[in-house]
């Protein structure tokens, strides 16, 4: 019997719902809920994580992220300007840097500055310097591309108008072009901060003292010391979300605002 | 070119006006020759309108005068500067040359007043207070003193263009370049912009204007220059070039521009 398109859509919907119900039912029946609750949702045992996860873990994650972002933003701006320079050597250097640091794992950079540099050169940087350099250098490569796109999105007439008023190139960039580009890149830049927040967890591979722990290290330690299975990681994850979800909402708000003002 | 002091008929406002002298100017994009040897003199205080079909090179010529385009050959003198001298201080020269664009190019992140003060404070090193005063006076001059605190996107096209004129005037230029200043405007706002330009012309400003407004050119210009295919085809007193053109190409162009039935066809 032939069905109308509408009937077919209805049947399809029922079939999808049916599969979902069956799958969930099977999962519920097959699961050992006692083990799960003892090892994943065992919130009774995580008391020792507090208040440290707030006052040390979250705080350090935010500090590491901020340090990485400051270096990343300044480095990224420099690289973006180099990439747009009329002097070819600058463009090549910037392109090389960006491709290199976007192409290798960030973890490698952390190991390089956390273990490699101290062994090779005999210098031991404080941990925040290691974070600043490692996270910042990787972030700079990504942020550079974002900023370059933003700078190029400012209409050409803006530079012409500024130069016509007698502004030298650098002055036109600083006063007219960069502020406008910054507005354009606010949403993607916010997304960069989200990525940085998560990448700050890589510091975990370096030897940290207790006061340097960040969220991931807190979660990792909790697994061995609390006997609550995965629960500490779940808590650490929740703390990341407390940071990243508002940032994500903020990025969306910036996006809709710039879409509104654009005619 | 020498600078001269010119005064308005009423003698109220004095403008320090500069002239322009262009000799054998050539400009090519690759193999596409846009300007094929232009000679043009603009006396201090003179208003010259450049007319011609699109692609005739008139905008390029205008943009060469303040070096937004780099000429390939020839010389341009603006006020006391030789624009085509490789050692010329471009920024210093441009302070004396106001530019008004077809697309206004106001700075969208700054309010109207700041649009008119930013170059004063950053380039001329005037104090914020003095710059505000000068900007406000020029905004009054274009009839928009009450909009100083608005942002460009809150203004109509005609208002934006008048702000752009005030912004250029705030630098006390000795020459004003207008690149099709009314071409991007709604018809009902064109008149306001032209009125400001007319006033400026009467005050003795040297003006070089690329325009399609034949009525304006006829009324305000001291001289009209008709360009086609990268050369000056005809130039002379406005009344004569527009009212009684001698060259066939000028006649053909004006017939097409002034014939209302043809305009209807073009608007389709």
Short mmCIF file of C-alpha atoms in Angstrom, two decimals:
data_model
loop_
_atom_site.label_atom_id
_atom_site.label_comp_id
_atom_site.label_asym_id
_atom_site.label_seq_id
_atom_site.Cartn_x
_atom_site.Cartn_y
_atom_site.Cartn_z
CA UNK A 1 0.00 0.00 0.00
CA UNK A 2 1.40 3.35 -0.97
CA UNK A 3 1.97 5.88 1.82
CA UNK A 4 1.91 9.62 1.56
CA UNK A 5 5.07 11.52 2.43
CA UNK A 6 3.44 12.62 5.64
CA UNK A 7 2.62 9.04 6.68
CA UNK A 8 6.15 7.94 5.90
CA UNK A 9 7.58 10.69 8.10
CA UNK A 10 5.28 9.59 10.92
CA UNK A 11 6.32 5.94 10.63
CA UNK A 12 9.98 6.96 10.58
CA UNK A 13 9.48 8.90 13.78
CA UNK A 14 7.84 5.89 15.52
CA UNK A 15 10.63 3.58 14.41
CA UNK A 16 13.30 5.95 15.78
CA UNK A 17 11.46 6.29 19.09
CA UNK A 18 11.03 2.51 19.29
CA UNK A 19 14.75 1.86 18.81
CA UNK A 20 15.56 4.44 21.48
CA UNK A 21 13.22 2.85 24.06
CA UNK A 22 14.58 -0.63 23.41
CA UNK A 23 18.21 0.53 23.63
CA UNK A 24 17.65 2.38 26.90
CA UNK A 25 15.76 -0.54 28.40
CA UNK A 26 18.55 -2.94 27.48
CA UNK A 27 21.14 -0.60 28.96
CA UNK A 28 19.21 -0.22 32.21
CA UNK A 29 18.75 -3.97 32.59
CA UNK A 30 22.35 -4.83 31.73
CA UNK A 31 23.91 -2.24 34.01
CA UNK A 32 25.26 -3.09 37.42
CA UNK A 33 23.94 -0.01 39.16
CA UNK A 34 25.63 -0.73 42.44
CA UNK A 35 29.08 -0.72 40.87
CA UNK A 36 28.30 2.34 38.81
CA UNK A 37 27.10 4.39 41.73
CA UNK A 38 30.08 3.33 43.84
CA UNK A 39 32.60 4.20 41.14
CA UNK A 40 31.12 7.06 39.14
CA UNK A 41 28.55 8.84 41.26
CA UNK A 42 30.10 8.23 44.65
CA UNK A 43 29.69 11.77 45.89
CA UNK A 44 29.81 10.69 49.55
CA UNK A 45 33.56 10.15 49.39
CA UNK A 46 34.75 13.23 47.60
CA UNK A 47 34.62 15.53 50.60
CA UNK A 48 38.45 15.77 50.87
CA UNK A 49 38.55 17.38 47.41
CA UNK A 50 36.90 20.46 48.85
CA UNK A 51 37.61 23.28 49.27
CA UNK A 52 40.96 22.70 47.55
CA UNK A 53 39.45 22.07 44.15
CA UNK A 54 38.01 25.57 44.37
CA UNK A 55 40.76 27.52 46.05
CA UNK A 56 43.66 25.74 44.37
CA UNK A 57 42.44 23.68 41.39
CA UNK A 58 39.96 26.03 39.76
CA UNK A 59 42.04 29.06 40.68
CA UNK A 60 45.19 27.61 39.12
CA UNK A 61 43.34 26.50 35.98
CA UNK A 62 42.09 30.06 35.58
CA UNK A 63 45.53 31.54 36.27
CA UNK A 64 47.28 29.18 33.82
CA UNK A 65 44.65 29.92 31.18
CA UNK A 66 44.98 33.67 31.69
CA UNK A 67 48.79 33.52 31.48
CA UNK A 68 48.62 31.47 28.29
CA UNK A 69 46.05 33.82 26.82
CA UNK A 70 48.05 36.96 27.56
CA UNK A 71 51.14 35.54 25.86
CA UNK A 72 49.03 34.00 23.09
CA UNK A 73 47.21 37.23 22.36
CA UNK A 74 50.34 39.41 22.23
CA UNK A 75 52.28 36.80 20.26
CA UNK A 76 49.28 36.18 18.02
CA UNK A 77 48.89 39.87 17.26
CA UNK A 78 52.56 40.16 16.40
CA UNK A 79 52.37 37.09 14.14
CA UNK A 80 49.20 38.34 12.45
CA UNK A 81 50.82 41.69 11.68
CA UNK A 82 53.92 39.88 10.41
CA UNK A 83 51.75 37.72 8.20
CA UNK A 84 50.19 40.84 6.68
CA UNK A 85 53.52 42.64 6.36
CA UNK A 86 54.84 43.83 3.03
CA UNK A 87 58.26 42.46 3.98
CA UNK A 88 58.30 38.85 2.69
CA UNK A 89 60.72 37.51 5.32
CA UNK A 90 58.26 38.42 8.09
CA UNK A 91 55.47 36.63 6.24
CA UNK A 92 57.56 33.47 5.86
CA UNK A 93 58.63 33.43 9.49
CA UNK A 94 55.06 33.92 10.68
CA UNK A 95 53.71 31.25 8.34
CA UNK A 96 56.42 28.81 9.44
CA UNK A 97 55.73 29.45 13.10
CA UNK A 98 51.97 29.10 12.72
CA UNK A 99 52.14 25.89 10.69
CA UNK A 100 54.70 24.37 13.09
CA UNK A 101 52.83 25.03 16.30
CA UNK A 102 49.43 24.16 14.87
CA UNK A 103 50.84 20.95 13.47
CA UNK A 104 52.45 19.47 16.57
CA UNK A 105 50.65 18.29 19.73
CA UNK A 106 50.55 20.88 22.50
CA UNK A 107 51.64 18.13 24.88
CA UNK A 108 54.97 17.96 23.06
CA UNK A 109 55.51 21.67 23.72
CA UNK A 110 54.75 21.24 27.42
CA UNK A 111 57.22 18.36 27.67
CA UNK A 112 59.80 20.38 25.77
CA UNK A 113 59.66 23.34 28.13
CA UNK A 114 58.89 21.36 31.28
CA UNK A 115 61.51 18.58 30.91
CA UNK A 116 63.53 19.22 27.77
CA UNK A 117 64.74 22.74 28.41
CA UNK A 118 65.73 22.13 32.07
CA UNK A 119 67.73 19.04 31.07
CA UNK A 120 69.31 20.53 27.99
CA UNK A 121 70.18 23.97 29.30
CA UNK A 122 70.19 23.45 33.03
CA UNK A 123 67.63 26.16 33.69
CA UNK A 124 64.66 25.45 35.89
CA UNK A 125 61.80 27.86 35.21
CA UNK A 126 59.07 28.39 37.75
CA UNK A 127 55.98 26.44 36.74
CA UNK A 128 53.97 29.50 35.79
CA UNK A 129 56.66 30.51 33.33
CA UNK A 130 56.56 27.05 31.77
CA UNK A 131 52.78 27.35 31.39
CA UNK A 132 53.02 30.86 30.06
CA UNK A 133 55.57 29.89 27.42
CA UNK A 134 54.12 26.50 26.41
CA UNK A 135 50.46 27.41 26.39
CA UNK A 136 51.20 30.88 25.06
CA UNK A 137 53.33 29.74 22.14
CA UNK A 138 50.74 27.23 20.98
CA UNK A 139 47.88 29.68 21.52
CA UNK A 140 49.74 32.39 19.59
CA UNK A 141 49.71 30.22 16.47
CA UNK A 142 45.94 29.73 16.58
CA UNK A 143 45.15 33.28 17.68
CA UNK A 144 47.36 34.69 14.90
CA UNK A 145 45.18 33.11 12.24
CA UNK A 146 42.02 34.38 13.95
CA UNK A 147 43.40 37.91 14.20
CA UNK A 148 44.67 37.92 10.64
CA UNK A 149 41.21 37.04 9.40
CA UNK A 150 39.76 39.79 11.60
CA UNK A 151 42.21 42.41 10.37
CA UNK A 152 41.45 41.51 6.78
CA UNK A 153 37.72 41.70 7.45
CA UNK A 154 37.95 45.44 8.19
CA UNK A 155 36.94 47.21 4.95
CA UNK A 156 39.83 48.63 2.92
CA UNK A 157 38.21 52.07 2.96
CA UNK A 158 38.90 52.37 6.68
CA UNK A 159 42.64 52.28 6.16
CA UNK A 160 42.36 54.65 3.20
CA UNK A 161 40.32 57.12 5.26
CA UNK A 162 42.78 56.96 8.14
CA UNK A 163 45.81 57.38 5.88
CA UNK A 164 44.08 60.22 4.04
CA UNK A 165 43.83 62.07 7.34
CA UNK A 166 47.62 61.93 7.58
CA UNK A 167 47.92 58.97 9.94
CA UNK A 168 51.06 56.89 9.43
CA UNK A 169 50.44 53.18 8.81
CA UNK A 170 51.13 52.13 12.41
CA UNK A 171 48.88 54.83 13.81
CA UNK A 172 46.04 53.85 11.47
CA UNK A 173 46.44 50.23 12.55
CA UNK A 174 46.49 51.02 16.27
CA UNK A 175 43.71 53.59 16.34
CA UNK A 176 41.39 52.56 13.52
CA UNK A 177 41.93 49.02 12.23
CA UNK A 178 42.85 46.93 15.28
CA UNK A 179 39.94 48.12 17.46
CA UNK A 180 37.50 47.21 14.68
CA UNK A 181 39.21 43.89 14.00
CA UNK A 182 39.06 43.12 17.71
CA UNK A 183 35.28 43.46 17.68
CA UNK A 184 35.08 41.09 14.73
CA UNK A 185 37.27 38.45 16.39
CA UNK A 186 35.62 38.59 19.81
CA UNK A 187 33.52 35.42 19.23
CA UNK A 188 36.35 33.27 17.82
CA UNK A 189 38.71 34.66 20.46
CA UNK A 190 36.31 33.58 23.19
CA UNK A 191 36.37 30.11 21.67
CA UNK A 192 40.18 30.22 21.85
CA UNK A 193 39.91 30.86 25.58
CA UNK A 194 37.71 27.77 25.91
CA UNK A 195 40.34 25.68 24.11
CA UNK A 196 43.05 27.19 26.31
CA UNK A 197 41.10 26.38 29.47
CA UNK A 198 41.05 22.75 28.42
CA UNK A 199 44.66 22.72 27.20
CA UNK A 200 45.85 24.10 30.53
CA UNK A 201 45.23 20.54 31.80
CA UNK A 202 48.34 19.43 29.92
CA UNK A 203 50.47 20.93 32.68
CA UNK A 204 49.42 17.80 34.54
CA UNK A 205 52.25 15.83 32.94
CA UNK A 206 54.84 17.99 34.67
CA UNK A 207 55.72 17.46 38.29
CA UNK A 208 53.52 19.82 40.26
CA UNK A 209 53.66 20.68 43.92
CA UNK A 210 50.35 20.64 45.76
CA UNK A 211 49.89 24.40 45.54
CA UNK A 212 50.32 24.23 41.74
CA UNK A 213 47.61 21.60 41.15
CA UNK A 214 44.97 22.49 38.65
CA UNK A 215 41.63 20.79 38.03
CA UNK A 216 42.84 17.77 36.09
CA UNK A 217 45.60 17.03 38.58
CA UNK A 218 43.03 17.27 41.37
CA UNK A 219 40.84 14.76 39.58
CA UNK A 220 43.76 12.45 38.88
CA UNK A 221 44.89 12.50 42.53
CA UNK A 222 41.37 11.91 43.69
CA UNK A 223 41.23 8.64 41.78
CA UNK A 224 44.14 7.19 43.75
CA UNK A 225 43.41 8.62 47.16
CA UNK A 226 39.65 8.66 47.59
CA UNK A 227 38.52 5.21 46.49
CA UNK A 228 35.52 6.68 44.72
CA UNK A 229 36.46 5.43 41.25
CA UNK A 230 35.82 7.95 38.50
CA UNK A 231 33.84 10.32 40.67
CA UNK A 232 36.71 12.82 41.23
CA UNK A 233 37.18 13.11 37.47
CA UNK A 234 33.47 13.74 37.05
CA UNK A 235 33.74 16.55 39.58
CA UNK A 236 36.82 18.01 37.86
CA UNK A 237 34.96 17.82 34.55
CA UNK A 238 32.01 19.67 36.06
CA UNK A 239 34.35 22.46 37.14
CA UNK A 240 35.65 22.81 33.59
CA UNK A 241 32.08 23.09 32.37
CA UNK A 242 31.39 25.81 34.92
CA UNK A 243 34.06 27.82 33.10
CA UNK A 244 33.56 26.76 29.48
CA UNK A 245 29.77 26.83 29.17
CA UNK A 246 29.40 30.49 30.23
CA UNK A 247 32.26 31.36 27.83
CA UNK A 248 30.48 29.50 25.08
CA UNK A 249 27.26 31.40 25.80
CA UNK A 250 29.24 34.63 25.83
CA UNK A 251 30.74 33.82 22.41
CA UNK A 252 27.26 33.19 21.05
CA UNK A 253 26.06 36.51 22.47
CA UNK A 254 28.97 38.36 20.81
CA UNK A 255 28.15 36.59 17.58
CA UNK A 256 24.49 37.59 17.55
CA UNK A 257 25.38 41.13 18.53
CA UNK A 258 27.82 41.58 15.67
CA UNK A 259 25.30 39.98 13.31
CA UNK A 260 22.73 42.55 14.38
CA UNK A 261 24.90 45.59 13.84
CA UNK A 262 25.98 44.38 10.42
CA UNK A 263 23.71 45.69 7.73
CA UNK B 1 52.00 75.81 -6.89
CA UNK B 2 51.84 78.80 -4.65
CA UNK B 3 49.47 79.04 -1.76
CA UNK B 4 47.22 82.04 -1.66
CA UNK B 5 44.81 83.48 0.84
CA UNK B 6 41.34 83.69 -0.58
CA UNK B 7 38.35 85.20 1.10
CA UNK B 8 34.65 84.65 0.81
CA UNK B 9 32.51 87.27 -0.90
CA UNK B 10 31.50 88.40 2.57
CA UNK B 11 35.10 88.25 3.67
CA UNK B 12 34.04 86.36 6.76
CA UNK B 13 36.04 83.20 6.48
CA UNK B 14 39.55 82.89 5.20
CA UNK B 15 40.74 79.65 3.67
CA UNK B 16 44.37 78.87 3.09
CA UNK B 17 44.04 77.26 -0.30
CA UNK B 18 46.54 75.19 -2.24
CA UNK B 19 46.66 74.43 -5.92
CA UNK B 20 47.39 71.24 -7.84
CA UNK B 21 49.57 70.76 -10.87
CA UNK B 22 49.56 67.43 -12.70
CA UNK B 23 51.92 66.76 -15.58
CA UNK B 24 51.94 63.77 -17.94
CA UNK B 25 50.47 61.46 -15.30
CA UNK B 26 50.38 57.78 -16.21
CA UNK B 27 49.02 54.87 -14.25
CA UNK B 28 48.62 51.23 -15.30
CA UNK B 29 47.41 48.10 -13.54
CA UNK B 30 49.50 45.44 -15.21
CA UNK B 31 48.92 45.92 -18.92
CA UNK B 32 45.72 47.88 -18.34
CA UNK B 33 46.59 51.54 -18.79
CA UNK B 34 44.10 53.61 -16.80
CA UNK B 35 45.69 57.07 -17.11
CA UNK B 36 47.45 57.82 -20.36
CA UNK B 37 49.25 61.08 -19.76
CA UNK B 38 47.07 63.53 -17.86
CA UNK B 39 47.85 67.22 -17.62
CA UNK B 40 45.72 69.23 -15.26
CA UNK B 41 46.17 72.40 -13.22
CA UNK B 42 43.91 73.51 -10.42
CA UNK B 43 44.43 77.05 -9.17
CA UNK B 44 44.21 77.81 -5.45
CA UNK B 45 40.55 78.41 -4.61
CA UNK B 46 39.34 76.88 -7.86
CA UNK B 47 36.61 74.25 -8.07
CA UNK B 48 37.18 71.67 -10.80
CA UNK B 49 34.74 68.87 -11.54
CA UNK B 50 35.91 65.69 -13.25
CA UNK B 51 33.20 64.05 -15.30
CA UNK B 52 33.17 61.09 -17.65
CA UNK B 53 31.91 57.54 -18.06
CA UNK B 54 32.80 54.90 -15.49
CA UNK B 55 36.22 53.42 -16.18
CA UNK B 56 37.45 56.67 -17.68
CA UNK B 57 40.11 56.98 -14.96
CA UNK B 58 38.72 60.01 -13.13
CA UNK B 59 38.62 58.34 -9.70
CA UNK B 60 42.11 56.93 -10.23
CA UNK B 61 43.35 60.42 -11.12
CA UNK B 62 41.81 61.83 -7.95
CA UNK B 63 43.29 59.05 -5.82
CA UNK B 64 46.73 59.68 -7.32
CA UNK B 65 46.67 63.24 -5.99
CA UNK B 66 46.91 62.05 -2.37
CA UNK B 67 48.80 58.91 -3.32
CA UNK B 68 46.11 56.38 -2.50
CA UNK B 69 47.22 55.15 -5.91
CA UNK B 70 50.89 55.25 -6.84
CA UNK B 71 51.37 56.79 -10.29
CA UNK B 72 53.78 55.07 -12.68
CA UNK B 73 54.98 58.24 -14.37
CA UNK B 74 54.59 61.99 -14.37
CA UNK B 75 54.58 64.59 -11.64
CA UNK B 76 51.98 65.89 -9.21
CA UNK B 77 52.47 69.05 -7.17
CA UNK B 78 50.09 69.72 -4.30
CA UNK B 79 50.57 72.95 -2.39
CA UNK B 80 54.27 73.03 -1.55
CA UNK B 81 54.71 69.29 -2.01
CA UNK B 82 55.77 67.20 -4.94
CA UNK B 83 53.62 64.11 -4.38
CA UNK B 84 55.55 62.12 -6.94
CA UNK B 85 58.91 62.75 -5.27
CA UNK B 86 59.95 59.39 -3.78
CA UNK B 87 61.21 61.21 -0.67
CA UNK B 88 58.01 63.16 -0.06
CA UNK B 89 56.60 63.00 3.47
CA UNK B 90 53.27 61.47 2.48
CA UNK B 91 51.66 61.88 5.89
CA UNK B 92 52.62 65.53 6.11
CA UNK B 93 51.28 66.16 2.62
CA UNK B 94 48.02 64.35 3.31
CA UNK B 95 47.30 66.60 6.29
CA UNK B 96 46.74 69.40 3.81
CA UNK B 97 44.54 67.31 1.52
CA UNK B 98 41.02 66.38 2.65
CA UNK B 99 39.49 63.31 1.05
CA UNK B 100 35.80 62.43 0.84
CA UNK B 101 34.92 58.93 -0.33
CA UNK B 102 31.92 57.53 -2.13
CA UNK B 103 31.35 55.09 0.75
CA UNK B 104 31.95 57.76 3.47
CA UNK B 105 34.36 55.49 5.37
CA UNK B 106 33.49 56.92 8.74
CA UNK B 107 35.08 55.05 11.64
CA UNK B 108 32.18 52.92 12.95
CA UNK B 109 33.71 52.36 16.39
CA UNK B 110 33.94 56.08 17.14
CA UNK B 111 31.11 58.55 17.64
CA UNK B 112 30.66 61.46 15.27
CA UNK B 113 32.70 63.89 17.35
CA UNK B 114 35.57 61.42 17.82
CA UNK B 115 35.52 60.73 14.08
CA UNK B 116 36.32 64.42 13.65
CA UNK B 117 38.88 64.65 16.48
CA UNK B 118 40.90 61.43 16.25
CA UNK B 119 43.27 62.66 13.54
CA UNK B 120 43.50 66.11 15.11
CA UNK B 121 44.78 64.70 18.39
CA UNK B 122 46.88 61.85 16.97
CA UNK B 123 48.31 63.55 13.89
CA UNK B 124 48.25 67.29 14.54
CA UNK B 125 48.84 66.78 18.31
CA UNK B 126 46.10 69.23 19.19
CA UNK B 127 44.69 68.95 22.69
CA UNK B 128 41.42 67.07 23.09
CA UNK B 129 39.73 70.26 24.16
CA UNK B 130 40.85 72.24 21.14
CA UNK B 131 40.06 69.33 18.81
CA UNK B 132 36.54 69.04 20.24
CA UNK B 133 35.98 72.73 19.64
CA UNK B 134 37.21 72.60 16.06
CA UNK B 135 35.24 69.41 15.34
CA UNK B 136 32.06 70.85 16.82
CA UNK B 137 32.47 74.01 14.74
CA UNK B 138 32.88 71.96 11.57
CA UNK B 139 29.89 69.80 12.44
CA UNK B 140 27.86 72.99 12.82
CA UNK B 141 29.25 74.07 9.47
CA UNK B 142 27.75 70.98 7.78
CA UNK B 143 24.54 71.36 9.79
CA UNK B 144 25.05 68.36 12.10
CA UNK B 145 26.21 69.91 15.37
CA UNK B 146 23.34 68.19 17.20
CA UNK B 147 24.50 64.69 16.19
CA UNK B 148 27.99 64.83 17.71
CA UNK B 149 27.33 62.01 20.16
CA UNK B 150 25.72 59.63 17.67
CA UNK B 151 27.50 56.73 16.04
CA UNK B 152 27.85 56.49 12.25
CA UNK B 153 25.42 53.56 11.91
CA UNK B 154 22.71 55.71 13.48
CA UNK B 155 22.93 58.28 10.68
CA UNK B 156 21.49 58.41 7.18
CA UNK B 157 23.86 58.20 4.23
CA UNK B 158 23.65 61.92 3.61
CA UNK B 159 24.39 62.69 7.24
CA UNK B 160 27.34 60.28 7.24
CA UNK B 161 28.77 61.97 4.17
CA UNK B 162 28.43 65.40 5.76
CA UNK B 163 30.22 64.09 8.85
CA UNK B 164 32.94 62.79 6.54
CA UNK B 165 33.28 66.30 5.12
CA UNK B 166 33.43 67.79 8.62
CA UNK B 167 36.06 65.19 9.55
CA UNK B 168 38.22 66.26 6.61
CA UNK B 169 37.66 69.97 7.30
CA UNK B 170 38.73 69.55 10.92
CA UNK B 171 42.29 69.04 9.68
CA UNK B 172 42.20 72.50 8.06
CA UNK B 173 42.98 71.16 4.59
CA UNK B 174 44.07 73.45 1.78
CA UNK B 175 42.58 71.19 -0.87
CA UNK B 176 39.55 68.91 -0.81
CA UNK B 177 39.17 65.83 -2.99
CA UNK B 178 35.69 64.40 -3.51
CA UNK B 179 35.38 60.94 -5.04
CA UNK B 180 31.77 60.60 -6.24
CA UNK B 181 30.51 61.91 -2.90
CA UNK B 182 26.81 61.52 -3.71
CA UNK B 183 26.83 58.31 -5.75
CA UNK B 184 26.02 56.04 -2.80
CA UNK B 185 23.28 58.27 -1.41
CA UNK B 186 19.50 58.05 -1.44
CA UNK B 187 18.23 60.72 -3.83
CA UNK B 188 16.55 62.74 -1.07
CA UNK B 189 19.81 63.22 0.85
CA UNK B 190 21.95 64.20 -2.13
CA UNK B 191 20.85 67.84 -1.92
CA UNK B 192 22.13 68.31 1.65
CA UNK B 193 25.60 67.07 0.73
CA UNK B 194 25.74 69.20 -2.41
CA UNK B 195 24.63 72.24 -0.39
CA UNK B 196 27.57 71.75 1.97
CA UNK B 197 29.95 71.43 -0.96
CA UNK B 198 28.50 74.53 -2.59
CA UNK B 199 29.08 76.48 0.62
CA UNK B 200 32.64 75.20 0.81
CA UNK B 201 33.29 76.27 -2.76
CA UNK B 202 32.00 79.78 -2.02
CA UNK B 203 34.33 79.99 0.97
CA UNK B 204 37.26 79.65 -1.39
CA UNK B 205 38.30 76.03 -0.84
CA UNK B 206 40.24 74.42 -3.65
CA UNK B 207 38.11 71.47 -4.71
CA UNK B 208 38.65 68.60 -7.10
CA UNK B 209 35.38 66.72 -7.49
CA UNK B 210 34.62 63.51 -9.34
CA UNK B 211 30.88 63.63 -9.88
CA UNK B 212 27.91 62.56 -11.96
CA UNK B 213 25.86 65.53 -10.77
CA UNK B 214 25.88 67.64 -13.92
CA UNK B 215 23.64 70.32 -12.47
CA UNK B 216 26.03 70.73 -9.55
CA UNK B 217 29.07 70.82 -11.81
CA UNK B 218 27.44 73.42 -14.00
CA UNK B 219 26.48 75.62 -11.08
CA UNK B 220 29.46 75.32 -8.75
CA UNK B 221 32.51 74.35 -10.82
CA UNK B 222 34.81 77.00 -12.20
CA UNK B 223 36.03 74.45 -14.66
CA UNK B 224 34.83 71.05 -15.87
CA UNK B 225 37.15 68.37 -17.18
CA UNK B 226 35.70 65.57 -19.28
CA UNK B 227 37.73 62.36 -19.26
CA UNK B 228 37.31 59.22 -21.31
CA UNK B 229 39.61 56.26 -21.82
CA UNK B 230 42.33 57.62 -19.55
CA UNK B 231 42.77 60.96 -21.26
CA UNK B 232 41.35 64.46 -20.87
CA UNK B 233 39.05 64.85 -23.86
CA UNK B 234 37.72 68.30 -23.18
CA UNK B 235 38.02 70.93 -20.49
CA UNK B 236 36.86 74.45 -19.99
CA UNK B 237 34.38 76.67 -18.23
CA UNK B 238 31.56 74.58 -16.78
CA UNK B 239 28.85 76.35 -18.71
CA UNK B 240 30.65 75.67 -21.96
CA UNK B 241 31.72 72.03 -21.48
CA UNK B 242 28.34 70.92 -20.20
CA UNK B 243 26.16 73.43 -22.08
CA UNK B 244 27.97 73.48 -25.39
CA UNK B 245 30.47 70.60 -25.68
CA UNK B 246 32.77 70.64 -28.70
CA UNK B 247 34.08 67.08 -28.78
CA UNK B 248 31.85 64.27 -30.12
CA UNK B 249 32.70 62.02 -27.18
CA UNK B 250 31.66 64.71 -24.71
CA UNK B 251 28.46 65.34 -26.62
CA UNK B 252 27.66 61.62 -26.67
CA UNK B 253 28.35 61.25 -22.94
CA UNK B 254 26.26 64.26 -21.96
CA UNK B 255 23.43 63.13 -24.22
CA UNK B 256 23.34 59.79 -22.45
CA UNK B 257 23.60 61.30 -18.96
CA UNK B 258 21.13 64.12 -19.49
CA UNK B 259 18.56 62.25 -21.61
CA UNK B 260 15.88 61.16 -19.15
CA UNK B 261 14.66 58.24 -21.28
CA UNK B 262 18.17 56.86 -21.32
CA UNK B 263 18.44 57.19 -17.57
CA UNK B 264 15.31 55.07 -17.21
CA UNK B 265 16.88 52.36 -19.33
CA UNK B 266 20.05 52.45 -17.26
CA UNK B 267 18.18 52.13 -14.00
CA UNK B 268 16.62 48.84 -15.09
#
